[in-house]
Coordinates of C-alpha atoms and ligand atoms in Angstrom, one line a residue:
Chain A
M24 CA -3.0 -5.3 -37.1
A25 CA -2.8 -8.5 -35.1
V26 CA -0.1 -11.1 -35.5
N27 CA -1.6 -14.2 -37.0
P28 CA 0.2 -17.3 -35.8
Q29 CA -1.4 -19.4 -38.5
K30 CA 0.4 -17.4 -41.2
P31 CA 4.0 -16.8 -40.2
G32 CA 4.6 -15.1 -43.6
S33 CA 7.1 -12.2 -43.5
D34 CA 9.3 -11.5 -40.5
A35 CA 8.3 -7.9 -40.6
L36 CA 5.1 -8.8 -38.8
R37 CA 7.0 -10.0 -35.8
S38 CA 8.1 -7.0 -33.9
F39 CA 9.0 -8.8 -30.7
E40 CA 9.1 -12.0 -28.8
L41 CA 8.1 -12.6 -25.3
K42 CA 10.5 -14.8 -23.4
A43 CA 11.6 -15.4 -19.9
A44 CA 15.3 -15.0 -19.1
S45 CA 17.2 -15.1 -15.8
F46 CA 20.0 -12.8 -14.8
T47 CA 22.4 -12.8 -12.0
L48 CA 22.3 -9.6 -10.1
P49 CA 23.8 -8.2 -7.0
I50 CA 21.4 -7.8 -4.1
I51 CA 21.7 -5.5 -1.2
R52 CA 20.4 -7.4 1.7
L53 CA 19.5 -5.1 4.6
L54 CA 20.5 -6.5 7.9
D55 CA 19.8 -3.2 9.7
E56 CA 16.7 -1.1 9.4
N57 CA 18.7 2.0 10.3
V58 CA 19.5 3.6 7.0
E59 CA 22.0 5.9 8.6
A60 CA 24.2 2.9 9.4
V61 CA 23.6 1.4 6.0
A62 CA 24.5 4.7 4.3
A63 CA 27.8 5.0 6.2
R64 CA 29.0 1.5 5.4
L65 CA 27.8 1.7 1.8
G66 CA 29.5 5.0 1.3
A67 CA 32.8 3.4 2.4
K68 CA 32.3 0.4 0.1
V69 CA 31.5 2.5 -2.9
E70 CA 34.5 4.8 -2.3
K71 CA 36.8 1.8 -2.6
A72 CA 35.4 0.6 -5.9
P73 CA 33.2 3.3 -7.5
D74 CA 33.4 1.8 -11.0
F75 CA 32.1 -1.5 -9.8
F76 CA 28.8 0.1 -8.7
R77 CA 28.3 2.5 -11.5
N78 CA 25.2 1.6 -13.6
T79 CA 24.8 -1.7 -11.8
P80 CA 21.3 -2.9 -11.4
V81 CA 20.6 -4.0 -7.8
V82 CA 17.8 -5.6 -5.9
I83 CA 17.0 -4.6 -2.4
D84 CA 16.4 -7.5 -0.2
L85 CA 14.2 -6.9 2.8
T86 CA 13.8 -10.5 3.9
A87 CA 16.4 -10.3 6.6
L88 CA 14.7 -7.4 8.4
P89 CA 12.5 -8.0 11.4
S90 CA 9.0 -8.4 10.3
N91 CA 7.7 -5.2 11.9
S92 CA 10.3 -2.9 10.4
G93 CA 7.8 -1.1 8.2
A94 CA 9.7 2.0 9.0
V95 CA 12.7 1.1 6.8
E96 CA 13.5 4.2 4.8
L97 CA 13.2 2.8 1.3
P98 CA 13.0 6.2 -0.4
L99 CA 16.2 7.3 1.2
L100 CA 18.0 4.1 0.4
V101 CA 16.9 4.3 -3.2
G102 CA 18.0 7.9 -3.5
L103 CA 21.3 6.9 -1.9
L104 CA 21.9 4.0 -4.3
R105 CA 21.0 6.2 -7.3
G106 CA 23.3 8.9 -6.0
Y107 CA 26.1 6.3 -6.1
G108 CA 25.2 5.5 -9.7
M109 CA 23.5 2.2 -9.1
I110 CA 20.2 1.3 -10.6
P111 CA 17.9 -0.1 -7.9
F112 CA 15.1 -1.8 -9.8
G113 CA 13.3 -4.0 -7.4
V114 CA 12.7 -5.2 -3.9
R115 CA 12.4 -8.7 -2.5
G116 CA 10.6 -9.7 0.6
G117 CA 9.1 -7.0 2.9
D118 CA 5.6 -6.3 3.9
K119 CA 2.6 -4.7 2.2
E120 CA 3.6 -1.2 3.3
Q121 CA 7.1 -1.6 1.9
H122 CA 5.7 -2.9 -1.3
A123 CA 3.5 0.1 -1.6
T124 CA 6.5 2.3 -1.1
A125 CA 8.5 0.3 -3.6
E126 CA 5.7 0.7 -6.2
A127 CA 5.5 4.4 -5.5
L128 CA 9.2 4.5 -6.3
E129 CA 8.6 2.6 -9.5
L130 CA 10.5 -0.4 -8.3
A131 CA 9.4 -3.9 -9.1
V132 CA 8.2 -6.1 -6.3
L133 CA 9.8 -9.5 -6.8
R134 CA 7.5 -12.1 -5.4
E135 CA 9.0 -15.3 -4.1
S136 CA 7.6 -17.2 -7.1
Y137 CA 9.7 -15.1 -9.4
V138 CA 12.8 -15.5 -7.3
R139 CA 14.6 -18.7 -7.8
R140 CA 17.2 -19.7 -5.3
D141 CA 20.1 -21.8 -6.3
R142 CA 18.8 -25.0 -4.9
S143 CA 19.5 -24.0 -1.3
P144 CA 16.6 -24.5 1.0
E145 CA 14.6 -21.4 2.1
D146 CA 16.5 -19.6 4.7
P147 CA 14.1 -17.0 6.1
K148 CA 16.6 -15.7 8.7
G149 CA 19.1 -15.0 6.0
S150 CA 22.0 -15.9 8.3
D151 CA 23.9 -17.2 5.2
A152 CA 26.2 -14.2 4.9
T153 CA 28.1 -15.6 2.0
E154 CA 25.2 -15.3 -0.4
T155 CA 25.9 -12.3 -2.7
A156 CA 23.6 -12.9 -5.6
V157 CA 20.4 -14.6 -6.6
E158 CA 18.9 -15.5 -9.8
V159 CA 16.0 -13.3 -10.5
E160 CA 13.4 -13.9 -13.2
V161 CA 11.5 -10.8 -14.1
P162 CA 8.1 -11.7 -15.4
A163 CA 7.0 -10.3 -18.7
S164 CA 4.1 -8.5 -17.1
S165 CA 4.5 -6.6 -14.0
V166 CA 2.6 -7.7 -10.9
P167 CA -0.2 -5.4 -9.9
I168 CA 0.1 -4.5 -6.2
K169 CA -2.4 -2.6 -4.3
T170 CA -1.1 0.8 -3.6
L171 CA -1.7 1.9 0.0
A172 CA -0.8 5.5 -0.5
P173 CA -1.8 7.5 -3.5
V174 CA 0.7 8.1 -6.2
R175 CA 0.2 10.9 -8.6
R176 CA 2.3 11.0 -11.7
P177 CA 3.4 14.0 -13.7
N178 CA 2.3 14.4 -17.2
Q179 CA 4.9 16.8 -18.6
G180 CA 8.0 16.4 -16.6
F181 CA 6.7 18.4 -13.7
M182 CA 3.8 18.0 -11.3
L183 CA 1.7 20.6 -9.6
V184 CA -0.3 19.8 -6.4
T185 CA -2.7 22.4 -5.2
R186 CA -4.4 20.6 -2.3
P187 CA -2.8 19.9 1.0
V188 CA -0.7 16.7 1.1
R189 CA -1.9 14.9 4.2
S190 CA -0.3 12.5 6.6
G191 CA 0.2 9.1 5.0
Q192 CA 0.0 10.5 1.4
R193 CA 2.9 10.3 -0.9
V194 CA 3.5 12.2 -4.0
Y195 CA 6.2 11.3 -6.5
A196 CA 7.1 13.4 -9.5
A197 CA 9.0 10.9 -11.5
G198 CA 11.2 12.4 -14.1
G199 CA 10.7 16.0 -13.1
D200 CA 10.0 18.8 -10.6
L201 CA 7.3 18.9 -8.0
T202 CA 5.5 22.0 -6.9
V203 CA 3.1 22.1 -4.0
S204 CA 1.1 25.2 -3.4
A205 CA -0.5 24.0 -0.2
A206 CA 0.6 22.6 3.2
V207 CA 2.4 19.4 3.5
S208 CA 1.5 17.7 6.8
S209 CA 3.8 15.8 9.0
G210 CA 3.7 12.2 8.0
A211 CA 3.3 13.2 4.3
E212 CA 6.1 12.5 1.8
L213 CA 7.1 14.4 -1.3
M214 CA 9.5 12.9 -3.8
A215 CA 10.8 14.2 -7.1
D216 CA 13.5 13.2 -9.5
G217 CA 14.1 17.0 -9.9
N218 CA 13.5 19.9 -7.6
I219 CA 10.8 20.3 -5.0
H220 CA 9.0 23.6 -4.4
V221 CA 6.7 24.0 -1.5
Y222 CA 4.7 27.2 -0.9
G223 CA 2.7 26.1 2.2
P224 CA 4.4 25.0 5.4
L225 CA 6.5 21.9 4.8
R226 CA 6.0 19.7 7.9
G227 CA 6.5 16.3 6.3
R228 CA 9.4 14.9 4.3
A229 CA 10.8 16.1 1.1
L230 CA 13.2 14.0 -1.0
A231 CA 14.5 15.7 -4.2
G232 CA 16.9 14.2 -6.7
M233 CA 15.4 10.7 -6.2
N234 CA 17.0 9.5 -9.4
G235 CA 20.4 10.4 -7.9
N236 CA 20.6 13.9 -9.4
T237 CA 22.8 15.7 -7.0
E238 CA 22.0 19.0 -8.6
A239 CA 18.4 18.9 -7.5
R240 CA 17.2 21.4 -4.8
I241 CA 14.4 21.9 -2.4
F242 CA 12.9 25.3 -2.1
C243 CA 10.3 26.1 0.6
Q244 CA 8.6 29.0 2.2
D245 CA 8.3 27.6 5.7
L246 CA 10.6 24.8 6.7
Q247 CA 9.3 22.6 9.5
A248 CA 10.2 19.3 7.8
E249 CA 10.7 16.0 9.5
L250 CA 13.3 15.1 6.9
V251 CA 14.9 16.6 3.8
S252 CA 17.0 14.8 1.3
I253 CA 18.8 15.4 -1.9
A254 CA 19.9 12.3 -3.8
G255 CA 19.9 10.3 -0.6
H256 CA 21.9 12.8 1.4
Y257 CA 19.5 13.7 4.1
R258 CA 19.0 15.5 7.4
V259 CA 16.3 14.8 10.0
S260 CA 14.5 17.6 11.8
E261 CA 16.6 17.4 15.0
N262 CA 19.7 18.3 12.9
I263 CA 18.1 21.3 11.3
P264 CA 19.2 24.4 13.3
I265 CA 16.4 26.3 14.9
E266 CA 17.1 29.6 13.0
L267 CA 16.4 27.8 9.7
R268 CA 13.0 26.6 10.8
G269 CA 9.9 28.4 9.9
V270 CA 11.7 30.6 7.3
P271 CA 12.1 30.4 3.5
V272 CA 15.1 28.3 2.6
Q273 CA 16.8 26.4 -0.2
I274 CA 18.4 23.1 0.3
F275 CA 21.1 21.7 -1.9
L276 CA 24.2 19.6 -2.0
D277 CA 27.6 21.2 -1.8
Q278 CA 30.3 18.6 -2.2
K279 CA 28.1 15.8 -1.0
L280 CA 27.2 17.9 2.0
L281 CA 23.6 18.8 2.5
R282 CA 23.3 22.6 3.0
I283 CA 20.3 24.6 4.1
E284 CA 20.4 28.3 3.3
K285 CA 18.0 31.1 4.1
L286 CA 16.5 32.6 1.0
Chain B
M9 CA -30.9 13.9 -5.6
A10 CA -29.7 13.5 -2.1
R11 CA -26.5 14.9 -0.7
I12 CA -24.5 12.2 1.0
I13 CA -22.6 13.3 4.2
V14 CA -20.1 11.1 5.9
I15 CA -19.3 11.8 9.6
T16 CA -15.8 10.5 10.0
S17 CA -12.7 10.5 12.2
G18 CA -9.5 8.6 12.5
K19 CA -9.6 8.3 16.2
G20 CA -12.5 6.6 18.0
G21 CA -14.8 8.1 20.6
V22 CA -14.5 11.7 19.4
G23 CA -18.2 12.3 18.9
K24 CA -19.2 11.0 15.5
T25 CA -22.4 9.3 16.5
T26 CA -23.4 12.3 18.7
T27 CA -22.8 14.5 15.7
S28 CA -24.6 12.3 13.2
A29 CA -27.7 12.2 15.4
A30 CA -27.6 16.0 16.0
L31 CA -27.0 16.9 12.4
A32 CA -29.6 14.5 11.1
M33 CA -32.2 15.8 13.6
G34 CA -31.2 19.4 12.8
L35 CA -31.6 19.0 9.1
A36 CA -34.9 17.2 9.5
Q37 CA -36.3 19.9 11.8
R38 CA -35.6 22.4 9.0
G39 CA -37.9 20.4 6.7
K40 CA -35.2 18.5 4.9
R41 CA -36.0 14.8 4.3
T42 CA -33.2 13.1 6.1
V43 CA -32.0 9.6 6.7
V44 CA -29.2 8.7 9.1
I45 CA -27.4 5.4 8.5
D46 CA -25.3 3.5 11.1
F47 CA -22.2 2.1 9.4
D48 CA -20.7 0.8 12.7
V49 CA -21.6 -2.8 12.1
G50 CA -21.3 -4.9 15.2
L51 CA -21.1 -1.9 17.6
R52 CA -24.4 -0.2 16.7
N53 CA -25.3 2.6 19.0
L54 CA -26.8 5.3 16.8
D55 CA -30.2 3.8 17.5
L56 CA -29.5 4.2 21.2
I57 CA -28.6 7.8 20.8
M58 CA -31.7 8.3 18.6
G59 CA -33.8 6.6 21.2
C60 CA -35.2 4.0 18.8
E61 CA -33.3 0.9 19.8
R62 CA -36.5 -1.0 20.8
R63 CA -38.0 -0.5 17.4
V64 CA -35.2 -2.1 15.4
V65 CA -36.5 -5.1 13.4
Y66 CA -34.4 -5.2 10.2
D67 CA -31.1 -3.4 9.7
F68 CA -28.8 -2.0 7.0
I69 CA -27.2 -5.4 6.3
N70 CA -30.6 -7.0 5.9
V71 CA -31.3 -4.5 3.2
I72 CA -28.0 -4.9 1.5
N73 CA -28.5 -8.7 1.5
Q74 CA -32.1 -8.1 0.2
E75 CA -33.6 -9.9 3.1
A76 CA -35.7 -6.9 3.8
N77 CA -36.7 -3.9 1.8
L78 CA -35.9 -0.3 2.8
N79 CA -39.4 0.4 4.0
Q80 CA -39.2 -2.5 6.4
A81 CA -35.9 -1.4 7.8
L82 CA -36.2 2.4 8.1
I83 CA -37.4 3.6 11.4
R84 CA -39.3 6.9 11.5
D85 CA -38.4 9.3 14.2
K86 CA -41.3 9.9 16.6
R87 CA -40.3 13.6 17.1
C88 CA -39.7 14.6 13.6
D89 CA -41.6 13.5 10.5
H90 CA -38.8 14.1 8.1
L91 CA -36.2 12.0 9.9
Y92 CA -35.5 8.2 9.4
V93 CA -32.9 6.0 10.9
L94 CA -31.3 3.0 9.2
P95 CA -29.8 1.0 12.1
A96 CA -26.7 -1.2 11.9
S97 CA -26.6 -4.8 12.7
Q98 CA -25.2 -5.9 16.0
T99 CA -24.2 -9.4 15.0
R100 CA -23.1 -9.7 11.5
D101 CA -19.6 -9.2 10.4
K102 CA -18.4 -6.1 8.7
D103 CA -17.6 -7.8 5.3
A104 CA -21.3 -7.8 4.6
L105 CA -20.9 -4.2 3.7
T106 CA -20.1 -4.5 0.1
K107 CA -19.4 -1.6 -2.2
E108 CA -22.1 -2.7 -4.6
G109 CA -24.6 -3.3 -1.8
V110 CA -24.0 0.0 -0.1
G111 CA -24.2 1.8 -3.4
R112 CA -27.5 0.2 -4.3
V113 CA -29.1 1.2 -0.9
L114 CA -27.7 4.8 -1.1
E115 CA -29.0 5.1 -4.7
E116 CA -32.5 4.0 -3.7
L117 CA -32.5 6.4 -0.7
A118 CA -31.3 9.2 -2.8
Q119 CA -34.5 9.1 -4.8
S120 CA -36.6 10.2 -1.8
Y121 CA -34.4 12.0 0.6
D122 CA -32.5 15.4 0.6
F123 CA -29.7 14.3 2.9
I124 CA -28.2 11.0 3.8
V125 CA -26.0 11.2 6.9
C126 CA -23.5 8.3 7.3
D127 CA -22.3 7.6 10.8
S128 CA -18.9 6.0 10.2
P129 CA -17.0 3.8 12.5
A130 CA -13.5 5.1 13.6
G131 CA -10.4 4.2 11.8
I132 CA -9.5 3.3 8.3
E133 CA -10.9 -0.2 8.2
H134 CA -13.5 -1.6 5.9
G135 CA -16.6 -0.1 7.5
A136 CA -15.1 3.4 7.5
T137 CA -14.0 3.2 3.9
M138 CA -17.5 2.0 2.9
A139 CA -19.1 4.9 4.8
M140 CA -16.9 7.5 3.0
Y141 CA -16.8 6.0 -0.5
Y142 CA -20.0 7.5 -1.8
A143 CA -19.8 10.8 0.1
D144 CA -20.4 14.2 -1.4
D145 CA -19.4 16.0 1.9
A146 CA -17.3 14.8 4.7
I147 CA -17.4 16.2 8.3
V148 CA -14.2 15.3 10.0
V149 CA -14.8 15.2 13.7
T150 CA -11.7 16.1 15.7
N151 CA -10.9 16.6 19.4
P152 CA -8.5 19.4 20.2
E153 CA -5.6 17.0 20.9
V154 CA -2.5 16.1 18.9
S155 CA -3.4 12.5 18.3
S156 CA -6.9 13.2 17.1
V157 CA -5.7 16.0 14.8
R158 CA -3.0 13.8 13.3
D159 CA -5.5 11.0 12.7
S160 CA -7.9 13.5 11.0
D161 CA -5.2 14.6 8.7
R162 CA -4.6 11.0 7.7
M163 CA -8.3 10.5 7.2
L164 CA -8.4 13.5 4.9
G165 CA -5.6 12.0 2.9
I166 CA -7.5 8.7 2.5
L167 CA -10.7 10.6 1.7
S168 CA -9.1 12.5 -1.1
S169 CA -7.9 9.3 -2.8
R170 CA -10.4 6.6 -2.0
S171 CA -13.8 8.2 -2.6
R172 CA -16.0 7.6 -5.6
R173 CA -15.5 11.2 -6.5
A174 CA -11.7 10.8 -6.4
E175 CA -11.9 7.6 -8.5
N176 CA -14.0 9.2 -11.1
S177 CA -12.0 12.5 -11.0
D178 CA -15.2 14.4 -10.2
E179 CA -15.3 17.5 -8.1
P180 CA -13.6 16.5 -4.8
V181 CA -15.5 15.7 -1.7
R182 CA -16.2 18.9 0.3
E183 CA -14.4 18.6 3.6
F184 CA -15.4 20.3 6.8
L185 CA -13.8 20.3 10.2
L186 CA -15.9 19.9 13.4
L187 CA -14.1 20.4 16.6
T188 CA -15.8 18.6 19.4
R189 CA -15.4 18.2 23.2
Y190 CA -13.7 21.6 23.2
N191 CA -12.9 22.8 26.6
A192 CA -12.0 26.5 26.5
E193 CA -10.6 26.5 30.0
R194 CA -8.2 23.7 29.2
V195 CA -7.2 25.4 26.0
E196 CA -6.4 28.6 27.9
I197 CA -4.0 26.9 30.2
G198 CA -2.4 25.1 27.3
E199 CA -3.7 21.6 28.1
M200 CA -5.5 21.4 24.8
L201 CA -5.0 22.7 21.3
S202 CA -6.8 25.8 20.4
V203 CA -9.1 26.3 17.3
E204 CA -6.3 28.2 15.7
D205 CA -3.7 25.5 16.4
V206 CA -6.0 22.9 14.8
Q207 CA -6.8 25.1 11.8
E208 CA -3.1 25.8 11.3
I209 CA -2.4 22.1 11.0
L210 CA -5.5 21.0 9.1
S211 CA -6.3 24.1 7.1
L212 CA -9.9 23.1 6.6
N213 CA -13.3 24.9 6.5
L214 CA -14.4 25.1 10.1
L215 CA -18.0 24.0 10.5
G216 CA -18.2 24.5 14.2
V217 CA -16.9 24.0 17.7
I218 CA -18.9 21.9 20.1
P219 CA -18.0 22.5 23.7
E220 CA -17.4 19.7 26.1
S221 CA -20.7 19.4 27.9
K222 CA -22.6 17.3 30.4
A223 CA -25.7 17.8 28.3
V224 CA -24.2 15.3 25.7
L225 CA -24.1 12.4 28.1
N226 CA -27.5 13.3 29.6
A227 CA -29.0 13.4 26.1
S228 CA -27.5 10.2 24.9
N229 CA -28.6 8.4 28.1
S230 CA -32.2 9.4 27.4
G231 CA -32.0 8.7 23.7
I232 CA -32.5 12.4 22.7
P233 CA -30.2 14.0 20.1
V234 CA -28.5 16.8 22.0
I235 CA -29.6 19.3 19.4
L236 CA -33.1 19.1 20.9
D237 CA -31.8 20.4 24.2
R238 CA -32.0 24.0 23.2
E239 CA -30.9 25.2 26.6
S240 CA -27.6 23.5 26.5
D241 CA -24.4 24.9 25.0
A242 CA -23.7 21.8 23.0
G243 CA -27.3 21.8 21.7
Q244 CA -26.9 25.4 20.5
A245 CA -23.5 24.8 19.0
Y246 CA -24.9 21.9 17.0
G247 CA -27.8 24.2 15.9
D248 CA -25.2 26.7 14.6
V249 CA -23.4 23.8 12.8
V250 CA -26.6 22.9 10.9
S251 CA -27.1 26.5 9.9
R252 CA -23.6 26.8 8.7
Y253 CA -23.8 23.6 6.8
L254 CA -26.9 24.9 5.0
G255 CA -24.9 28.0 4.0
E256 CA -25.9 30.6 6.6
E257 CA -23.2 32.7 8.1
V258 CA -23.2 32.3 11.9
P259 CA -20.5 33.6 14.2
H260 CA -18.6 30.9 16.1
R261 CA -19.4 30.6 19.8
F262 CA -18.1 28.7 22.8
I263 CA -14.5 29.1 21.7
H264 CA -13.4 31.4 24.5
T265 CA -14.0 31.1 28.2
E266 CA -16.7 33.3 29.6
K267 CA -15.4 36.4 31.2
K268 CA -15.7 35.5 34.9
G269 CA -17.7 37.9 37.0
F270 CA -16.4 39.4 40.2
L271 CA -18.1 36.8 42.4
S272 CA -16.9 33.8 40.5
R273 CA -13.4 35.2 40.6
I274 CA -13.5 35.5 44.3
F275 CA -15.0 32.0 44.8
R276 CA -12.4 30.4 42.4
G277 CA -9.6 32.2 44.3
Ligands
ATP27 N1 -19.3 17.6 23.2 C1 -19.3 16.6 24.1 N2 -19.2 16.8 25.4 C2 -19.1 15.8 26.3 N3 -19.0 14.5 26.0 C3 -19.1 14.2 24.7 C4 -19.2 15.2 23.7 N4 -19.3 14.6 22.4 C5 -19.2 13.3 22.7 N5 -19.1 13.0 24.0 C6 -19.0 11.7 24.6 O1 -18.0 11.0 24.1 C7 -18.3 9.6 24.0 C8 -18.1 9.2 22.5 O2 -19.1 9.9 21.7 P1 -19.6 9.2 20.4 O3 -20.2 7.9 20.6 O4 -20.5 10.2 19.7 O5 -18.2 9.1 19.6 P2 -17.9 8.3 18.3 O6 -16.9 9.0 17.6 O7 -19.2 7.9 17.6 O8 -17.3 7.0 18.9 P3 -16.9 5.6 18.1 O9 -15.6 5.9 17.4 O10 -16.8 4.6 19.2 O11 -18.0 5.4 17.2 C9 -19.7 9.4 24.5 O12 -19.6 9.0 25.8 C10 -20.3 10.8 24.4 O13 -21.3 11.0 25.3
MG28 MG1 -19.9 6.0 16.9

């Protein structure tokens, strides 16, 4: 039954109101596209004041990055932040590719029109290092952004993919496990809030525990991955010992240390 | 109802147009009513390879814009009654290829043809996405080198998400791998990827292997699809491809170097 504004009548008919509000939130402004460097410094900061960061919503600000830094590892960063208990919920700035990534990660893309600066003139270089927060207005409706890479969503807390995952494709099992029974090409990306299982060769990237779940694991038959990560703790292929490549392994976190073990 | 086949690749210059011409001619020679469409707006050269460039009056874009009807634009092949060419425009910009327009033309063609072969431009730009959107089958043309294989993989990813079949959650587009410009000698000395290497990465249904061959250049210079050169290795390989596409089981040829005879071994020495 529709709400009839002509007849306000009983309050029971009004189940909600749509309003705009603004909040002051911390932003993480990336000054370096190298997530490794960011991770190290962030880890040190969080260690000093873990409570400050716990359950804190944060916005990732990409405006200070050089314009061609499409390669910034947003999924890793998000995993890392969640691993520290933060709630990354949106990005600001960045290019089309980064927006597609953000959308795949179920982050909001905060367009400039929704981002109100405190009267200071636009400073695209972001040299103003003292800025620690901005006012962000989240619109009532989310902004549709064209997804560049396909995103498949799970229906029952897990997702099953039976066709090869190709270079440039990204699969995200939000809220559950991801199982792939085919090959994962180099340049493809698997993400899951839970565990990841791969029964074909894993040549791309696999990021488990995207929601910060440090208990998540990756299981694969044939490890040839470019990168593996659990809750933002990751390893790139050159740091994976040769004897663990091409064999069935499981990957998990042991005291914040990423371990790869033969199965 | 026609089957729509897109000939596609990520990387340019791998042999899509050569393949489109050969496949279309091969299907037509077997009595299938076939039309081959050039989607490479601005760079048309399918008509050159088909040897009908001097008979182009109207083109694909004219038909999309309803400035000409299909009968005015289609060029009948002089060698084979069942084959028609729909050339691309050399001048107009690619945005003239609209999803609705392309869809309308394909639908009309589908009434009277068995196969519609779409020669796609390289890359993932507009023209290529239009060429693949309505496809039932995709032949991914790949050269045996890492960059080409990687691009094909990417192309397959796009195909599986951006086709009409994917959007409607219909049965997915059937994907085939065609390895072209295959040089068995260079494969043997490790300068090129082998069929097995490529299959290992792409894990696709292998439609055929076309050897690197001088016959291809000779054929395109004289406007004759190479499949008509029955003496040549490339012509025969394309013949096999057509058979396999139509469901026949044909063993793969031209994958390994010929066993060198005593004399050639001495002379190579
Ligand atoms: N099997 C082959 N052996 C030798 N040369 C070949 C072979 N196949 C194609 N070529 C040559 O490679 C070049 C590119 O071929 P073609 O035009 O068919 O590729 P294409 O994929 O359509 O290119 P584009 O991406 O520019 O449309 C041509 O010069 C052609 O003669
Ligand atoms: Mg071409």
